[in-house]
PDB file of C-alpha atoms in Angstrom:
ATOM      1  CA  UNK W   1     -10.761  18.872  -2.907  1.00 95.00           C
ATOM      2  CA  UNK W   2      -8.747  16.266  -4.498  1.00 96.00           C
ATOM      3  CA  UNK W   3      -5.200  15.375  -5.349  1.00 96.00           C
ATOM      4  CA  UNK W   4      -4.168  17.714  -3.213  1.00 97.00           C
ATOM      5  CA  UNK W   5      -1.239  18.074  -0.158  1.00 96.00           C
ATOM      6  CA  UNK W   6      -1.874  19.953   2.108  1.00 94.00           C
ATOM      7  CA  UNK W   7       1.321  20.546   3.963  1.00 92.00           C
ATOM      8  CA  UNK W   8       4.027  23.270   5.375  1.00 83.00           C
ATOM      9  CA  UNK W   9       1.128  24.562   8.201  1.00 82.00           C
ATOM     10  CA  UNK W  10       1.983  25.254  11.391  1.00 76.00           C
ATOM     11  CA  UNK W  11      -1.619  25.885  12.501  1.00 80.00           C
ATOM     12  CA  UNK W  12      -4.409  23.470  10.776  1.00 85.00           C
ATOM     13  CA  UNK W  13      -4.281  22.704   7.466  1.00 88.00           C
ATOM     14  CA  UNK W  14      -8.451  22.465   7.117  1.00 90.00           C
ATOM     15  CA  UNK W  15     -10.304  23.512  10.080  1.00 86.00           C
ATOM     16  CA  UNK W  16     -14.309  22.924  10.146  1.00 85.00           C
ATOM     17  CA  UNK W  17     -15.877  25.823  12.666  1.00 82.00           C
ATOM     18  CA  UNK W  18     -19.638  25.299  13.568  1.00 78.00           C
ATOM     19  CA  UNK W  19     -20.241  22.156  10.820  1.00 69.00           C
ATOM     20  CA  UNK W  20     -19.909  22.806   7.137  1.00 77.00           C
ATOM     21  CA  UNK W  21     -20.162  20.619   4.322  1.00 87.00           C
ATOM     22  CA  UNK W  22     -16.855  19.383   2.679  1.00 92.00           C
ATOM     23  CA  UNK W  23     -15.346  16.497   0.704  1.00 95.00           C
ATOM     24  CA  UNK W  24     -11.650  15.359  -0.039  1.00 96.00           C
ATOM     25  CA  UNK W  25     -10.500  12.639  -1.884  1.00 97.00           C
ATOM     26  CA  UNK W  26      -7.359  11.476  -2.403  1.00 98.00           C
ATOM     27  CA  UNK W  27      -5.578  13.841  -0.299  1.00 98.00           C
ATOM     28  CA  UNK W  28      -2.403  14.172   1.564  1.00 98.00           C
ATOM     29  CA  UNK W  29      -2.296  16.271   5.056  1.00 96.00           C
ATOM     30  CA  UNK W  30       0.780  16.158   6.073  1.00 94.00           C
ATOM     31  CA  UNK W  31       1.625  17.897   9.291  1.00 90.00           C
ATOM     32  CA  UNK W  32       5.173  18.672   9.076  1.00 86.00           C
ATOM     33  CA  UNK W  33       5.886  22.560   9.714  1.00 78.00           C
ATOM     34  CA  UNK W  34       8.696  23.640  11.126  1.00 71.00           C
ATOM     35  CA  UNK W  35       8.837  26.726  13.430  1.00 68.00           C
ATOM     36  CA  UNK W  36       7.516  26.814  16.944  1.00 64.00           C
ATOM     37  CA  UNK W  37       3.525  26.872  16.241  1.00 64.00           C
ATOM     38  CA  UNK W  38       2.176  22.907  15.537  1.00 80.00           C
ATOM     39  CA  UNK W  39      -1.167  22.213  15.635  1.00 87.00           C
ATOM     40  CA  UNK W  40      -2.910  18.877  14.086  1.00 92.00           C
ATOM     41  CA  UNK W  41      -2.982  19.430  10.449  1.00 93.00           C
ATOM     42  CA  UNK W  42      -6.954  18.942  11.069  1.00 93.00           C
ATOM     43  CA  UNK W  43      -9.845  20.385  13.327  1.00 90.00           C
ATOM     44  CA  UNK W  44     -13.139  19.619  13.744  1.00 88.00           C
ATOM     45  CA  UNK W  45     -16.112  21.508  15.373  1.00 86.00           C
ATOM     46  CA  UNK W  46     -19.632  21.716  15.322  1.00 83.00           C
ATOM     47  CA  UNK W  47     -19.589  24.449  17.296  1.00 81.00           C
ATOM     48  CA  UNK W  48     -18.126  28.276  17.721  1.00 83.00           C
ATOM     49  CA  UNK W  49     -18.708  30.836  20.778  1.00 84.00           C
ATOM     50  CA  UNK W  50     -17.981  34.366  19.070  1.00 89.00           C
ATOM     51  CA  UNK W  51     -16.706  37.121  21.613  1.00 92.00           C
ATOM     52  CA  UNK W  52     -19.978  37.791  23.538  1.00 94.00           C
ATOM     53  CA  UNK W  53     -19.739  34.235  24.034  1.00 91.00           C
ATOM     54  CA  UNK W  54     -22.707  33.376  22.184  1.00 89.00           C
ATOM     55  CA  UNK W  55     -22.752  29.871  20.886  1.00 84.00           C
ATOM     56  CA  UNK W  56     -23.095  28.457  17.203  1.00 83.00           C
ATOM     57  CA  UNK W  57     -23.919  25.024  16.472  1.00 80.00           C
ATOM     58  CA  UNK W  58     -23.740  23.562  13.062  1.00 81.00           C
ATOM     59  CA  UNK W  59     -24.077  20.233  11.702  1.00 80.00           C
ATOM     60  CA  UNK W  60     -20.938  18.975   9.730  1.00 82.00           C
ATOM     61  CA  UNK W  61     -21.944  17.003   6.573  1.00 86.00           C
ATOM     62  CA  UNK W  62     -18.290  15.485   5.287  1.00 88.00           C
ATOM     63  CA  UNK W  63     -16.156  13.230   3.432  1.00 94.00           C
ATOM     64  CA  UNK W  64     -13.072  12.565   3.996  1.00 96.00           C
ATOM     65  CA  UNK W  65     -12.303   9.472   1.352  1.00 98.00           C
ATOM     66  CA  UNK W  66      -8.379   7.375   0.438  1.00 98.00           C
ATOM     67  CA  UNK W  67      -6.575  10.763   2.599  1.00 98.00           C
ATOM     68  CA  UNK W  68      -3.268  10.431   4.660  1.00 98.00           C
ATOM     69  CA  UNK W  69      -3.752  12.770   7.694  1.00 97.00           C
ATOM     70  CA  UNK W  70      -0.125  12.477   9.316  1.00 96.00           C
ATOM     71  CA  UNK W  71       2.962  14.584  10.775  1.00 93.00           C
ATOM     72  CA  UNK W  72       5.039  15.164  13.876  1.00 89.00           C
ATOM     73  CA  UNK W  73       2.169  15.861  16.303  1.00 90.00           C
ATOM     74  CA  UNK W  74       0.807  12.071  18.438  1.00 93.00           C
ATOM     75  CA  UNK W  75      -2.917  13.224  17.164  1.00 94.00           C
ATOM     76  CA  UNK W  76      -2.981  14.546  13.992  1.00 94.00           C
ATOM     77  CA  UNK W  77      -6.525  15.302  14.047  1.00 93.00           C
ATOM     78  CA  UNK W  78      -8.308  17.816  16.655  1.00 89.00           C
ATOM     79  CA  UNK W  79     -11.910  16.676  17.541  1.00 85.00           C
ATOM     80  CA  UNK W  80     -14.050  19.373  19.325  1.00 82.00           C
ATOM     81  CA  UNK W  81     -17.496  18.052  18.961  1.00 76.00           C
ATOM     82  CA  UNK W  82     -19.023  18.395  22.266  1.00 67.00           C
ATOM     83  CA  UNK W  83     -22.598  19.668  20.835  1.00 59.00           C
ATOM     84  CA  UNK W  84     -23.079  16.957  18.680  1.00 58.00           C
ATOM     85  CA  UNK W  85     -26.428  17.081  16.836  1.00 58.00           C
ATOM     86  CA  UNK W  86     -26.836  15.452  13.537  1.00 68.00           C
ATOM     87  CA  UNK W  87     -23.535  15.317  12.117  1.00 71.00           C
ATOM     88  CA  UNK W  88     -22.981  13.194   9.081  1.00 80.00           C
ATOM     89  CA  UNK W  89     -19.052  13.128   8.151  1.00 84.00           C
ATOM     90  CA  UNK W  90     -16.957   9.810   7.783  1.00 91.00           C
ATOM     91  CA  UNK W  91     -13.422   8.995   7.227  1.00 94.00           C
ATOM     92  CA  UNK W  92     -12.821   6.106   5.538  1.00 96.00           C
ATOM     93  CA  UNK W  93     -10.241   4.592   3.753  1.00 98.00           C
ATOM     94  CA  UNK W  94      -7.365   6.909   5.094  1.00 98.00           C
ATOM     95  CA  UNK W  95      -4.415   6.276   7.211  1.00 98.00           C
ATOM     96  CA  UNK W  96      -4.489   8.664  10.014  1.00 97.00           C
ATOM     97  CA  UNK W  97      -1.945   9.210  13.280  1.00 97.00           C
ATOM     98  CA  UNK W  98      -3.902   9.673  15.838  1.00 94.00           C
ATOM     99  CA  UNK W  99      -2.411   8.498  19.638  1.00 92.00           C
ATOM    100  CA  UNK W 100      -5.310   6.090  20.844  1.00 89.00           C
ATOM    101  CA  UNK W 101      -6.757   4.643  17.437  1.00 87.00           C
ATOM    102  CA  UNK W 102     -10.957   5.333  17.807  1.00 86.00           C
ATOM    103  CA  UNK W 103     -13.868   3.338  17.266  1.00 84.00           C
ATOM    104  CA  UNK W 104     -16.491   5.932  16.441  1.00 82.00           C
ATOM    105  CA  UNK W 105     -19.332   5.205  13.814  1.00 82.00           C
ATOM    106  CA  UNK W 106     -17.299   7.927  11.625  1.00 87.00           C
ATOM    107  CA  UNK W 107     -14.222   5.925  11.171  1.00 90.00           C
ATOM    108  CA  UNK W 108     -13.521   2.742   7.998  1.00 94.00           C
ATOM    109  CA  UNK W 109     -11.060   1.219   6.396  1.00 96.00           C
ATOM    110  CA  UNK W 110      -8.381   2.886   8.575  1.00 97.00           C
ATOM    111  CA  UNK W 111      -4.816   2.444   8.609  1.00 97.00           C
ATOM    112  CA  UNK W 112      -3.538   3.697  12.318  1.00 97.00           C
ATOM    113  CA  UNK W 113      -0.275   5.371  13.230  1.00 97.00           C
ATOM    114  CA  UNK W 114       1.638   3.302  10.324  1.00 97.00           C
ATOM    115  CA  UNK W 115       4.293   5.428   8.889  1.00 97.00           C
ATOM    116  CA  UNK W 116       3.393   6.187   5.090  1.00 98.00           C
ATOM    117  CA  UNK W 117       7.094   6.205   3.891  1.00 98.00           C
ATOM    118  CA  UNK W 118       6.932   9.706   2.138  1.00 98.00           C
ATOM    119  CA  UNK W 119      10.338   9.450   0.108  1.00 97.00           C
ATOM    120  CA  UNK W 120      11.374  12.780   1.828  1.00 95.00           C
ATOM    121  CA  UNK W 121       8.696  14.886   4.351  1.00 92.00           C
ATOM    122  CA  UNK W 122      11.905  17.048   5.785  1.00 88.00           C
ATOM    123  CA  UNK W 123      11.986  18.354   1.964  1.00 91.00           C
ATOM    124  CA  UNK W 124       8.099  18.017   1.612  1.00 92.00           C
ATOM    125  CA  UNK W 125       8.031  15.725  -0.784  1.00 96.00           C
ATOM    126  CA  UNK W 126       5.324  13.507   0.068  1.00 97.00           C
ATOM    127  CA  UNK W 127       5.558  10.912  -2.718  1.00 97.00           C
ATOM    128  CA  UNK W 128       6.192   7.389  -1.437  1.00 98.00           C
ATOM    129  CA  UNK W 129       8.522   4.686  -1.861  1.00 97.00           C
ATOM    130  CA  UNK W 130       7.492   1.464  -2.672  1.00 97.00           C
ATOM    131  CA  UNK W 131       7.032   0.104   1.147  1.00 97.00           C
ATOM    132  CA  UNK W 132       4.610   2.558   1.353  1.00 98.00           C
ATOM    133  CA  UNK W 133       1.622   0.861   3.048  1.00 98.00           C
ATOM    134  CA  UNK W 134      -0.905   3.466   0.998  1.00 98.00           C
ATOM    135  CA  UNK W 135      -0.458   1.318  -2.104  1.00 98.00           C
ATOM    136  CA  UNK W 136      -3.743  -0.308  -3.332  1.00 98.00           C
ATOM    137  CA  UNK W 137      -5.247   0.796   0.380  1.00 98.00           C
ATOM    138  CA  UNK W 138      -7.992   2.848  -1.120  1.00 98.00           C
ATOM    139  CA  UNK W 139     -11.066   2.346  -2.320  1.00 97.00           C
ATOM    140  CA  UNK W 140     -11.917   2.916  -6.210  1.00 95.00           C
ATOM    141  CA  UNK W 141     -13.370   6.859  -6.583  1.00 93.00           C
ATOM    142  CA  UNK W 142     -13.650   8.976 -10.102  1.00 93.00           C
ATOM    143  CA  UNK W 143     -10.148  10.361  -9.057  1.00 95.00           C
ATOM    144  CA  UNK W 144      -8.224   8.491 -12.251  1.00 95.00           C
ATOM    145  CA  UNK W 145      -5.055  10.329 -12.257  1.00 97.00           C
ATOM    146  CA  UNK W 146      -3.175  11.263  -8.927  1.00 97.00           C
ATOM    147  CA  UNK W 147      -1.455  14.887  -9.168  1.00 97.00           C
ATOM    148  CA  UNK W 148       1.102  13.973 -11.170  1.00 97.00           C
ATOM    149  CA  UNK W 149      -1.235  12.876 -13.515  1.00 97.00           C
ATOM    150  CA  UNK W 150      -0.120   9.039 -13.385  1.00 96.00           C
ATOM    151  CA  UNK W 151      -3.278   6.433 -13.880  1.00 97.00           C
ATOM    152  CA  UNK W 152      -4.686   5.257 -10.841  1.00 97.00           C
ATOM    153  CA  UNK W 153      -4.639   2.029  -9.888  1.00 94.00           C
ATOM    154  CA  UNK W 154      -7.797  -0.161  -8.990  1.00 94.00           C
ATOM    155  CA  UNK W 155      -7.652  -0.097  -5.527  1.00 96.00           C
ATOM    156  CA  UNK W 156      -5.797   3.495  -5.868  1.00 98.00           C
ATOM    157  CA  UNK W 157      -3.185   4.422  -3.494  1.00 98.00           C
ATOM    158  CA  UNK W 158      -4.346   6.551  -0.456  1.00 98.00           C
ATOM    159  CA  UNK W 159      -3.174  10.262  -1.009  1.00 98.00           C
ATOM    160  CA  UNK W 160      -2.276  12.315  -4.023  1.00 98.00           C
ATOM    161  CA  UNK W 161       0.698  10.574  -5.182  1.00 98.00           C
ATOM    162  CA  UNK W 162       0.140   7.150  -7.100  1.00 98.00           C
ATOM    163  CA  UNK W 163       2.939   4.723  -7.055  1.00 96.00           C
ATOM    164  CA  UNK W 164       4.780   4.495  -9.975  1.00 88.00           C
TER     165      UNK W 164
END
């Protein structure tokens, strides 16, 4: 996926069950739902038990590349990888809220628990203003046009919306 938001969920907006393969690029997750269910707007397992208990395990081959993962909840990101085999996933260049910043392999390049200044998330409009600390944070993908279809900048802006 790219230029996309991802946004209005009250349960997660992507969840990986029992590894997968994915990519997103210049994303926005924005975890701002209203209503009384609020999960992270992201999980992440390598594993599943179906109903008879019987256990699936699944390497997770990702990307997660110049994304904002961020919303009410202290973690916006849900890590259930206790059967960790070969996984290859990283998140890099992103600006994630998650409580206690991490130091795993997976992580680069990350901007932690800084506001993004979205001009107006109660309305779910997640452009930003021009304190936004996603501007020229990312690193340089095919992605030219955010999705508004404005030019990228080289560094682009994390997320789907380019400054302008």
């Amino acid at each position: 996926a790219e230029n996309c938001v991802i946004a209005k969920n009250g349960y997660h907006g992507f969840i990986n069950v029992a590894g997968s393969e994915f990519t997103f690029n210049q994303c926005t997750f924005a975890g701002y739902a209203g209503g009384q269910v609020q999960l992270p707007v992201i999980g992440i397992s390598d594993f599943y038990k179906d109903q008879e208990n019987v256990t699936t395990v699944t390497d997770i081959n990702g990307t997660i590349r110049n994304c904002v993962i961020y919303g009410h909840q202290d973690n916006e990101i849900a890590f259930n990888l206790d059967n960790i085999g070969t996984n290859t996933f990283s998140i890099t260049h992103s600006l994630i809220k998650l409580k206690d910043e991490s130091n795993e392999p997976f992580y680069s390049s990350i901007i932690w628990n800084t506001d993004p200044a979205f001009k107006n998330p109660g309305e779910y409009d997640f452009d930003i203003w021009y304190t936004s600390p996603l501007i020229n944070a990312g690193i340089a993908t095919s992605v030219g046009l955010d999705i508004k279809g404005n030019s990228r900048s080289n560094p682009p802006d994390i997320g789907a919306y380019e400054f302008h």
